[in-house]
Coordinates of C-alpha atoms in Angstrom, one line a residue:
Y1 CA 0.0 0.0 0.0
I2 CA 1.2 3.5 -0.7
L3 CA -0.2 6.1 1.5
K4 CA -0.2 9.8 0.9
P5 CA 1.9 11.8 1.6
I6 CA 4.6 9.7 0.0
D7 CA 7.9 9.5 1.9
I8 CA 10.5 8.9 -0.8
D9 CA 13.0 7.3 1.6
K10 CA 10.3 4.8 2.9
L11 CA 9.3 4.0 -0.7
K12 CA 12.9 3.3 -1.7
K13 CA 13.4 1.0 1.3
A14 CA 10.2 -0.8 0.5
V15 CA 11.3 -1.3 -3.1
E16 CA 14.7 -2.6 -2.0
K17 CA 13.1 -5.0 0.5
A18 CA 10.8 -6.3 -2.2
S19 CA 13.7 -6.8 -4.6
E20 CA 15.7 -8.6 -2.0
R21 CA 12.8 -11.0 -1.4
I22 CA 12.4 -11.7 -5.1
V23 CA 16.1 -12.5 -5.4
A24 CA 16.0 -14.7 -2.2
N25 CA 13.0 -16.5 -3.6
A26 CA 14.8 -17.2 -6.9
K27 CA 17.8 -18.6 -5.0
N28 CA 15.4 -20.8 -3.0
E29 CA 13.9 -22.1 -6.2
L30 CA 17.4 -22.9 -7.6
A31 CA 18.3 -24.8 -4.4
L32 CA 15.0 -26.7 -4.5
H33 CA 15.6 -27.6 -8.2
F34 CA 19.1 -28.8 -7.3
I35 CA 17.8 -31.0 -4.4
Q36 CA 15.2 -32.5 -6.7
T37 CA 17.8 -33.2 -9.3
I38 CA 20.0 -35.3 -7.0
S39 CA 17.2 -36.5 -4.7
E40 CA 17.7 -39.9 -3.2
E41 CA 14.2 -40.8 -4.2
N42 CA 15.4 -40.9 -7.8
D43 CA 17.1 -44.3 -8.2
L44 CA 18.7 -43.2 -11.5
V45 CA 19.0 -39.6 -12.7
S46 CA 18.6 -39.4 -16.4
N47 CA 19.0 -35.6 -16.8
F48 CA 21.0 -32.8 -15.2
S49 CA 20.0 -29.2 -15.5
V50 CA 22.6 -26.4 -16.0
H51 CA 22.1 -22.7 -16.3
H52 CA 23.4 -21.3 -19.5
N53 CA 22.9 -17.8 -20.9
G54 CA 19.8 -17.2 -18.9
K55 CA 18.2 -20.5 -19.7
V56 CA 18.0 -23.9 -17.9
I57 CA 19.3 -26.6 -20.2
F58 CA 18.6 -30.3 -19.5
I59 CA 21.4 -32.6 -20.4
H60 CA 20.8 -36.3 -20.7
V61 CA 23.4 -38.4 -18.8
S62 CA 24.3 -40.3 -22.0
E63 CA 25.4 -37.1 -23.7
I64 CA 28.1 -36.4 -21.1
S65 CA 31.6 -37.4 -22.1
F66 CA 33.4 -36.3 -19.0
I67 CA 33.1 -33.9 -16.0
E68 CA 36.0 -31.9 -14.7
A69 CA 36.3 -30.1 -11.4
R70 CA 36.9 -26.4 -11.5
L71 CA 37.6 -24.0 -8.7
E72 CA 34.1 -23.8 -7.2
N73 CA 32.1 -25.7 -9.7
S74 CA 32.3 -28.3 -12.4
M75 CA 32.4 -28.3 -16.2
L76 CA 30.4 -30.9 -18.2
T77 CA 31.8 -31.7 -21.6
L78 CA 29.4 -33.4 -23.9
A79 CA 30.1 -35.9 -26.6
N80 CA 29.4 -33.2 -29.3
G81 CA 32.1 -31.0 -27.8
S82 CA 30.0 -28.4 -26.1
H83 CA 30.8 -27.3 -22.5
Y84 CA 28.5 -26.3 -19.7
H85 CA 29.3 -25.1 -16.2
S86 CA 27.5 -26.4 -13.2
S87 CA 27.4 -25.2 -9.6
K88 CA 27.5 -28.8 -8.4
N89 CA 30.9 -30.1 -7.3
L90 CA 32.4 -33.3 -8.5
A91 CA 31.5 -35.3 -5.4
Q92 CA 27.8 -34.5 -5.9
F93 CA 28.1 -35.7 -9.5
E94 CA 29.9 -38.8 -8.4
A95 CA 27.3 -39.6 -5.8
V96 CA 24.5 -39.4 -8.4
L97 CA 26.4 -41.1 -11.2
S98 CA 27.6 -44.0 -9.0
E99 CA 24.3 -45.7 -9.9
T100 CA 25.3 -45.6 -13.5
A101 CA 27.9 -48.3 -14.3
N102 CA 29.5 -46.4 -17.2
F103 CA 30.8 -43.4 -15.2
I104 CA 34.1 -43.7 -13.3
R105 CA 36.0 -41.1 -11.3
I106 CA 39.6 -41.6 -12.5
N107 CA 41.3 -39.0 -10.3
K108 CA 40.5 -36.1 -7.9
S109 CA 39.2 -33.8 -10.7
V110 CA 37.7 -36.0 -13.5
I111 CA 34.8 -38.4 -14.0
I112 CA 34.6 -40.1 -17.4
N113 CA 31.8 -41.8 -19.3
T114 CA 33.3 -45.1 -20.4
H115 CA 31.1 -45.0 -23.5
D116 CA 33.3 -42.2 -24.8
L117 CA 36.6 -43.9 -24.0
R118 CA 38.9 -44.5 -26.9
S119 CA 41.9 -46.2 -25.2
Y120 CA 44.0 -46.5 -22.1
S121 CA 47.6 -47.3 -21.3
K122 CA 48.4 -50.0 -18.7
G123 CA 51.9 -48.7 -18.0
E124 CA 53.2 -47.2 -14.8
L125 CA 51.6 -44.0 -15.8
C126 CA 48.0 -44.9 -16.9
I127 CA 46.6 -42.4 -19.4
I128 CA 43.0 -42.5 -20.6
D129 CA 42.2 -41.1 -24.1
M130 CA 38.7 -40.0 -24.9
K131 CA 37.1 -40.0 -28.3
S132 CA 37.0 -36.2 -28.1
G133 CA 40.8 -36.1 -28.1
H134 CA 41.2 -35.3 -24.4
S135 CA 43.6 -37.3 -22.3
F136 CA 43.6 -37.8 -18.5
E137 CA 45.9 -39.4 -16.1
V138 CA 44.5 -42.0 -13.8
S139 CA 45.2 -41.6 -10.0
R140 CA 48.0 -43.9 -9.0
R141 CA 46.1 -44.9 -5.8
R142 CA 43.0 -46.0 -7.7
K143 CA 44.7 -47.4 -10.8
S144 CA 44.2 -51.1 -10.1
E145 CA 40.5 -50.5 -9.2
I146 CA 39.9 -48.4 -12.3
L147 CA 41.7 -50.8 -14.6
K148 CA 39.6 -53.7 -13.2
K149 CA 36.4 -51.7 -14.0
L150 CA 37.7 -50.8 -17.5
K151 CA 38.4 -54.5 -18.3
E152 CA 34.7 -55.3 -17.5
I153 CA 33.5 -53.1 -20.3

């Protein structure tokens, strides 16, 4: 309600307060959407949502070639070569994708989709080559476990 006479300072404060509530509500909706995306009720997540250029884009899990950890977020690289940033960290992706047999975390900063795997070396330094041309080093601690999973493919 606006009552006369109008106090400009009170009006400015009311508009600022309303703006803050709108922003807070939008953040709550993003958090709720994220929770629904990785909800434990979903046995298998088939899509991830990412925010890109003011839109929410849904990416099917099978389209993901690999996921790399960044400073405070993750970058999803799709099989077609496109990249999308996500506010989720790698551990959150790993928890959700652990239900999918074809995703493996190979080191502290990369999860790969084995469907996009081109080759891997079995030497002391294990390197995984992806169809996209990217190469990643396998963690030495997890090398035997990862090689065992790769042999099962």
